[in-house]
XYZ file of C-alpha atoms in Angstrom:
430
model
C -6.304 -2.713 9.237
C -6.170 -5.019 6.355
C -8.171 -3.742 3.399
C -8.898 -0.203 4.543
C -8.942 1.772 1.319
C -7.732 5.006 2.882
C -4.591 4.925 1.031
C -6.292 0.510 4.931
C 4.916 -12.331 10.328
C 7.268 -10.549 11.927
C 9.896 -11.304 9.377
C 12.475 -11.069 12.118
C 16.195 -10.867 11.570
C 16.595 -14.353 12.942
C 14.109 -15.717 10.463
C 15.615 -14.214 7.321
C 17.293 -17.387 6.189
C 17.564 -18.501 2.600
C 17.290 -22.199 1.944
C 17.639 -24.185 -1.247
C 14.755 -26.488 -2.071
C 14.383 -28.394 -5.338
C 16.855 -26.056 -6.967
C 14.863 -22.940 -6.065
C 15.735 -20.380 -3.459
C 12.919 -19.442 -1.136
C 12.446 -17.716 2.188
C 12.247 -19.802 5.339
C 10.339 -18.531 8.351
C 10.603 -19.308 12.032
C 7.477 -21.463 11.895
C 5.977 -23.450 9.053
C 2.981 -21.951 7.298
C 0.652 -23.154 4.602
C -1.897 -21.273 2.572
C -3.824 -21.474 -0.653
C -3.784 -18.552 -3.068
C -6.064 -17.733 -5.961
C -4.093 -16.832 -9.078
C -4.777 -14.874 -12.217
C -2.436 -15.322 -15.199
C 0.951 -13.811 -14.307
C 2.361 -10.928 -16.287
C 5.415 -12.117 -18.246
C 8.742 -10.557 -17.289
C 9.749 -7.380 -19.051
C 13.016 -7.811 -20.912
C 13.761 -4.099 -21.204
C 13.801 -2.195 -17.938
C 13.879 1.538 -17.642
C 14.856 1.315 -13.985
C 18.484 0.710 -13.002
C 18.787 -2.818 -11.652
C 19.479 -2.764 -7.911
C 21.448 -5.832 -6.821
C 20.545 -5.771 -3.115
C 18.705 -3.743 -0.476
C 19.085 -3.439 3.278
C 16.005 -3.825 5.483
C 16.413 -3.642 9.225
C 20.072 -4.571 9.016
C 19.382 -7.557 6.751
C 20.658 -7.564 3.169
C 18.208 -9.006 0.652
C 19.486 -9.656 -2.855
C 17.541 -8.979 -6.025
C 17.670 -12.646 -7.050
C 15.769 -13.597 -3.906
C 12.832 -11.296 -4.766
C 12.837 -10.865 -8.558
C 12.725 -14.490 -9.658
C 12.792 -15.384 -13.343
C 12.727 -19.084 -12.435
C 9.340 -18.990 -10.650
C 6.150 -18.627 -12.743
C 4.259 -17.142 -9.773
C 6.813 -14.366 -9.248
C 5.566 -11.001 -10.532
C 7.868 -8.550 -8.716
C 9.526 -6.167 -11.224
C 12.800 -4.320 -10.670
C 10.907 -1.051 -10.288
C 9.240 -2.454 -7.162
C 12.331 -4.180 -5.777
C 14.175 -0.852 -5.971
C 11.651 0.610 -3.497
C 12.341 -2.026 -0.831
C 14.427 -0.579 1.980
C 13.768 3.083 1.072
C 11.504 3.429 4.137
C 10.220 6.959 3.599
C 8.349 6.658 6.903
C 11.663 6.605 8.797
C 12.873 9.920 7.341
C 12.185 12.671 9.867
C 12.249 15.476 7.261
C 10.023 13.699 4.732
C 6.245 14.352 4.778
C 5.537 10.657 5.421
C 7.989 10.548 8.329
C 6.746 13.873 9.701
C 3.166 12.577 9.727
C 4.185 9.290 11.341
C 6.005 11.142 14.111
C 3.019 13.441 14.660
C 0.830 10.377 15.247
C 3.489 8.959 17.562
C 3.443 12.233 19.510
C -0.306 11.943 19.992
C -0.057 8.456 21.445
C 2.983 9.353 23.576
C 1.139 12.352 25.027
C -2.156 10.604 25.708
C -1.086 6.991 26.325
C 2.379 7.365 27.814
C 4.518 4.233 27.239
C 1.431 2.103 26.568
C 1.885 1.590 22.810
C 4.968 -0.109 21.395
C 6.159 1.127 18.018
C 7.369 -1.018 15.123
C 8.509 0.622 11.897
C 11.341 -1.594 10.652
C 9.628 -4.923 9.991
C 10.399 -6.594 6.689
C 7.728 -6.224 3.982
C 8.390 -9.798 2.795
C 5.818 -12.030 4.504
C 4.024 -15.340 4.004
C 0.602 -15.635 2.417
C -0.611 -16.918 5.777
C 0.516 -13.739 7.489
C -0.811 -11.485 4.757
C -4.182 -13.174 4.210
C -5.116 -16.102 6.453
C -4.196 -14.561 9.807
C -6.500 -11.595 9.158
C -9.381 -13.680 7.796
C -9.128 -12.715 4.117
C -11.323 -15.296 2.323
C -9.552 -17.902 0.196
C -11.302 -16.663 -2.943
C -10.843 -12.942 -2.276
C -9.630 -10.916 -5.252
C -6.750 -9.438 -3.253
C -5.022 -12.851 -3.301
C -4.685 -12.858 -7.096
C -1.516 -12.140 -9.035
C -3.429 -9.265 -10.560
C -3.536 -7.448 -7.205
C -0.592 -8.701 -5.127
C 3.166 -8.968 -5.702
C 4.231 -12.596 -5.216
C 7.818 -13.663 -4.543
C 6.675 -17.267 -4.823
C 3.408 -19.102 -4.224
C 3.757 -18.832 -0.427
C 5.559 -15.489 -0.093
C 4.415 -11.945 -0.950
C 5.249 -8.308 -0.473
C 2.819 -7.280 2.244
C -0.391 -5.593 1.091
C -0.997 -4.064 4.523
C 0.735 -3.667 7.879
C -1.872 -6.026 9.374
C 0.349 -8.838 8.100
C 2.337 -8.481 11.345
C -0.648 -8.456 13.683
C -0.907 -12.154 14.575
C 2.818 -12.646 15.123
C 3.038 -9.613 17.410
C 0.101 -10.884 19.454
C 1.641 -14.352 19.770
C 4.859 -12.743 20.986
C 2.963 -11.060 23.815
C 2.569 -7.525 22.463
C -0.862 -6.184 23.383
C -0.755 -2.505 22.373
C 1.242 -1.466 19.345
C 1.582 0.755 16.296
C 3.016 -0.778 13.110
C 4.168 1.488 10.289
C 5.621 0.379 6.980
C 5.687 0.396 3.203
C 3.020 -1.776 1.555
C 2.688 -3.013 -2.003
C -0.300 -3.414 -4.333
C -0.584 -3.575 -8.100
C -2.778 -0.603 -8.877
C -4.009 1.940 -11.394
C -2.018 4.958 -12.574
C -3.177 8.423 -11.505
C -2.258 11.213 -9.098
C -3.480 9.371 -5.968
C -2.443 5.763 -6.678
C 1.018 4.212 -6.619
C 2.092 0.559 -6.291
C 4.012 1.366 -3.092
C 2.558 3.406 -0.240
C 2.679 3.530 3.560
C 0.261 2.449 6.254
C 0.004 2.596 10.016
C -1.916 0.056 12.069
C -2.887 0.494 15.694
C -3.928 -2.378 17.948
C -5.093 -2.404 21.568
C -6.030 -5.447 23.700
C -8.209 -5.242 26.823
C -8.584 -7.726 29.675
C -11.858 -8.583 31.479
C -10.807 -6.340 34.381
C -10.941 -3.325 32.075
C -14.556 -3.615 30.971
C -15.868 -5.256 34.182
C -14.915 -2.140 36.131
C -16.841 0.004 33.656
C -19.987 -2.097 33.913
C -20.204 -2.174 30.113
C -20.349 -5.007 27.594
C -16.830 -5.849 26.327
C -17.604 -4.955 22.699
C -19.249 -1.660 23.637
C -16.347 -0.817 25.945
C -13.776 -1.426 23.196
C -15.790 0.476 20.566
C -16.218 3.524 22.799
C -12.519 3.539 23.730
C -11.586 3.216 20.037
C -13.746 6.153 18.969
C -12.486 8.362 21.788
C -8.885 7.588 20.845
C -9.326 8.235 17.128
C -11.414 11.386 17.527
C -8.530 12.751 19.593
C -6.059 11.751 16.871
C -8.134 13.526 14.202
C -8.186 16.730 16.268
C -4.431 16.412 16.825
C -3.794 16.260 13.069
C -6.522 18.501 11.644
C -7.552 20.810 14.492
C -11.134 21.381 15.593
C -13.117 19.711 12.809
C -16.580 18.228 12.472
C -16.525 14.415 12.504
C -18.870 11.564 11.766
C -18.748 7.797 12.125
C -19.935 5.584 9.284
C -20.840 1.933 9.854
C -19.104 -0.340 7.371
C -17.929 -3.935 6.900
C -14.500 -5.519 7.220
C -13.985 -9.290 7.537
C -11.642 -8.880 10.518
C -13.635 -6.489 12.756
C -17.174 -6.425 14.076
C -18.547 -3.815 14.470
C -16.568 -1.859 11.880
C -16.417 1.895 11.303
C -14.929 4.586 9.108
C -14.072 7.995 10.546
C -14.756 11.001 8.310
C -13.972 14.657 8.974
C -15.372 17.781 7.325
C -12.255 19.402 5.897
C -11.917 22.064 3.198
C -15.675 21.999 2.569
C -15.864 18.276 1.953
C -16.110 15.019 3.889
C -12.754 13.211 4.005
C -12.374 9.567 4.983
C -9.508 9.442 7.503
C -9.284 5.795 8.509
C -11.049 2.460 9.002
C -11.315 0.653 12.298
C -13.360 -1.688 14.451
C -13.540 -4.205 17.276
C -11.365 -7.183 16.371
C -13.086 -10.453 15.465
C -12.743 -12.898 18.351
C -11.352 -15.660 16.119
C -8.227 -13.551 15.532
C -7.669 -13.171 19.259
C -8.420 -16.840 19.905
C -5.797 -17.903 17.358
C -3.263 -15.921 19.374
C -4.301 -17.384 22.738
C -6.373 -14.354 23.774
C -9.850 -15.852 23.738
C -10.794 -14.106 27.020
C -9.849 -10.665 25.738
C -11.312 -8.026 23.440
C -9.410 -5.638 21.194
C -9.730 -2.785 18.741
C -7.706 -1.996 15.660
C -7.405 0.838 13.149
C -5.545 1.382 9.900
C -4.754 4.518 7.914
C -2.877 5.400 4.743
C -0.144 7.946 5.344
C 0.061 9.230 1.754
C -3.634 10.019 1.619
C -3.483 12.142 4.776
C -0.113 13.698 3.920
C -1.384 14.850 0.511
C -4.200 16.699 2.298
C -2.147 18.089 5.180
C 0.787 19.271 3.030
C -1.190 20.176 -0.145
C 0.815 17.715 -2.262
C -1.032 17.268 -5.595
C 0.627 14.124 -6.949
C 1.612 10.950 -5.076
C 4.767 10.629 -7.188
C 6.268 13.620 -5.363
C 6.846 11.478 -2.273
C 9.470 9.484 -4.192
C 11.402 12.364 -5.754
C 14.877 13.325 -4.595
C 14.563 16.785 -6.165
C 15.763 19.315 -3.575
C 13.064 21.731 -4.703
C 10.652 19.301 -3.036
C 12.681 17.804 -0.168
C 14.016 21.166 1.078
C 10.490 22.442 1.760
C 9.948 20.154 4.765
C 11.578 20.002 8.170
C 11.486 17.719 11.194
C 8.326 18.222 13.230
C 6.789 20.678 10.747
C 3.366 19.116 10.248
C 1.158 20.774 7.682
C 3.734 22.961 5.922
C 2.111 23.686 2.563
C 3.957 22.479 -0.505
C 4.885 25.263 -2.915
C 4.828 24.029 -6.534
C 8.150 24.828 -8.179
C 6.984 24.272 -11.735
C 4.238 22.720 -13.798
C 5.752 21.014 -16.795
C 3.505 20.373 -19.792
C 1.787 16.998 -20.200
C 1.973 14.915 -23.348
C -1.022 12.786 -24.331
C -0.754 9.522 -26.232
C -3.619 7.147 -27.079
C -3.399 3.424 -27.667
C -6.204 1.119 -28.872
C -6.293 -2.676 -29.008
C -8.579 -5.685 -29.073
C -8.406 -7.314 -25.646
C -8.272 -11.028 -24.841
C -10.077 -12.874 -22.039
C -6.909 -12.768 -19.917
C -6.476 -8.984 -20.195
C -6.543 -6.945 -16.971
C -5.955 -3.238 -16.546
C -3.508 -3.821 -13.685
C -1.303 -5.866 -16.016
C -1.448 -3.060 -18.555
C -0.431 -0.546 -15.864
C 2.519 -2.744 -14.903
C 3.728 -2.777 -18.510
C 3.468 1.011 -18.802
C 5.135 1.614 -15.432
C 7.898 -0.823 -16.331
C 8.739 1.274 -19.385
C 7.956 4.853 -18.367
C 8.410 4.680 -14.593
C 7.386 7.896 -12.865
C 7.202 9.737 -16.190
C 3.668 8.389 -16.585
C 1.138 10.528 -14.734
C -2.142 8.861 -15.645
C -3.580 5.978 -17.616
C -7.298 6.168 -18.337
C -9.796 4.131 -20.335
C -11.501 6.656 -22.655
C -13.447 4.393 -25.010
C -14.563 0.788 -25.437
C -16.924 -1.141 -27.669
C -17.726 -4.686 -28.781
C -18.128 -5.462 -32.487
C -20.509 -7.910 -34.157
C -17.915 -10.673 -33.887
C -17.858 -10.316 -30.106
C -14.383 -8.728 -30.020
C -13.932 -5.947 -27.450
C -11.768 -2.916 -28.076
C -10.260 -0.658 -25.407
C -8.776 2.770 -26.030
C -6.533 4.205 -23.299
C -5.084 7.676 -22.951
C -1.613 7.785 -21.424
C -0.466 11.076 -19.906
C 3.302 11.501 -19.768
C 4.654 14.288 -17.556
C 7.849 14.698 -15.588
C 7.747 16.506 -12.252
C 11.290 17.776 -12.784
C 11.667 18.831 -16.445
C 9.966 19.140 -19.817
C 9.882 15.942 -21.837
C 10.924 16.064 -25.468
C 8.744 14.781 -28.296
C 11.472 12.297 -29.144
C 11.556 10.622 -25.735
C 7.758 10.524 -25.422
C 7.439 8.961 -28.861
C 10.099 6.425 -27.909
C 8.239 5.538 -24.709
C 4.953 5.171 -26.578
C 6.608 2.943 -29.208
C 7.993 0.677 -26.496
C 4.605 0.532 -24.789
C 2.949 -0.557 -28.040
C 5.548 -3.257 -28.625
C 5.431 -4.648 -25.084
C 1.634 -4.556 -24.789
C 1.270 -6.632 -27.932
C 3.943 -9.125 -26.874
C 3.145 -9.459 -23.196
C -0.631 -9.051 -22.900
C -1.922 -11.088 -25.830
C -3.770 -8.144 -27.402
C -4.106 -7.015 -31.012
C -3.234 -3.407 -31.708
C -5.642 -1.315 -33.752
């Protein structure tokens, strides 16, 4: 589902065509879309990049060049090289990676209990229109998720998907009625052990016809809700064993009623996923006004960190064999054995903020310089003086997962952060 926080259109091969319009390259889709987006001030491009510049990536057999995604000529473009380099990596399609192992375990559940009823899509392009990403799933025009502060824009009408729900409407219009969509999704986010600007989601969708609920003698909404809960309770048992569960009523703009499933795991309640009965307007837009449907969405990293005892989300992106060799195809729940705990290095930075300052922009600057060497960024102090100026003090934790950092390289990173923050974010260092 769209904004499920459980970290919770088809850009088909035929539609990946690049056209030139007014001197700018942009993506053209099979059908014309229009949408309005709410913008916050874009973060200026970083001149110095710590990441190697990748010239092109392959997604589903289609080659996409860097210049088509990282666009210095478009003021709405805010995709850095560090994010472009993640396109096409598709951790969810690696059978020996924890994300791929978890995806396949969920597939096994649906194959065993709903034989050949759910189609699977895991190779859809993450480059979608704003209509697909927002409008088709009823995200309000003024919702914060549409801003440049939260979403990676290729141009004003094209984004890196924030959720796998971006493919929902197109799949329905193409006649698919029961499907699972898995993919990498992108959101500008904070820096800590559980948040990363790229993660993976799975969406499930199931459409029912009047014959289904008429035979049961139940109201269509009740029928769909009961079927949804039965399905997902079975999935939770498949992944976590015999656990206590509870359903929590919640709100999503695209389902009604809406629920969150929680399980009691390791002496605490864990949110597993969000779900609900699909709003009728979504079905009507796809020519299914006489039907009812349910949908769910879950974040694979969140569940994989629990199932495999992985303490830091950055581990999913490492190529260190001390991590990758610990997991095998079909081995769900193998516990990660830490191979070392390298010392952290703490650096503080204080500055007077401007009205345009946002923490997400600050995180982008730090990530653009330090990459995965930054473990956490946390606001530790703030105050406003008599002149009305507000000061923020942040603590940056640098730590490599693979080696000990030297004082020299940490000091160099901190110096670059100070320089770039002052230049790019319109702040005054203290």
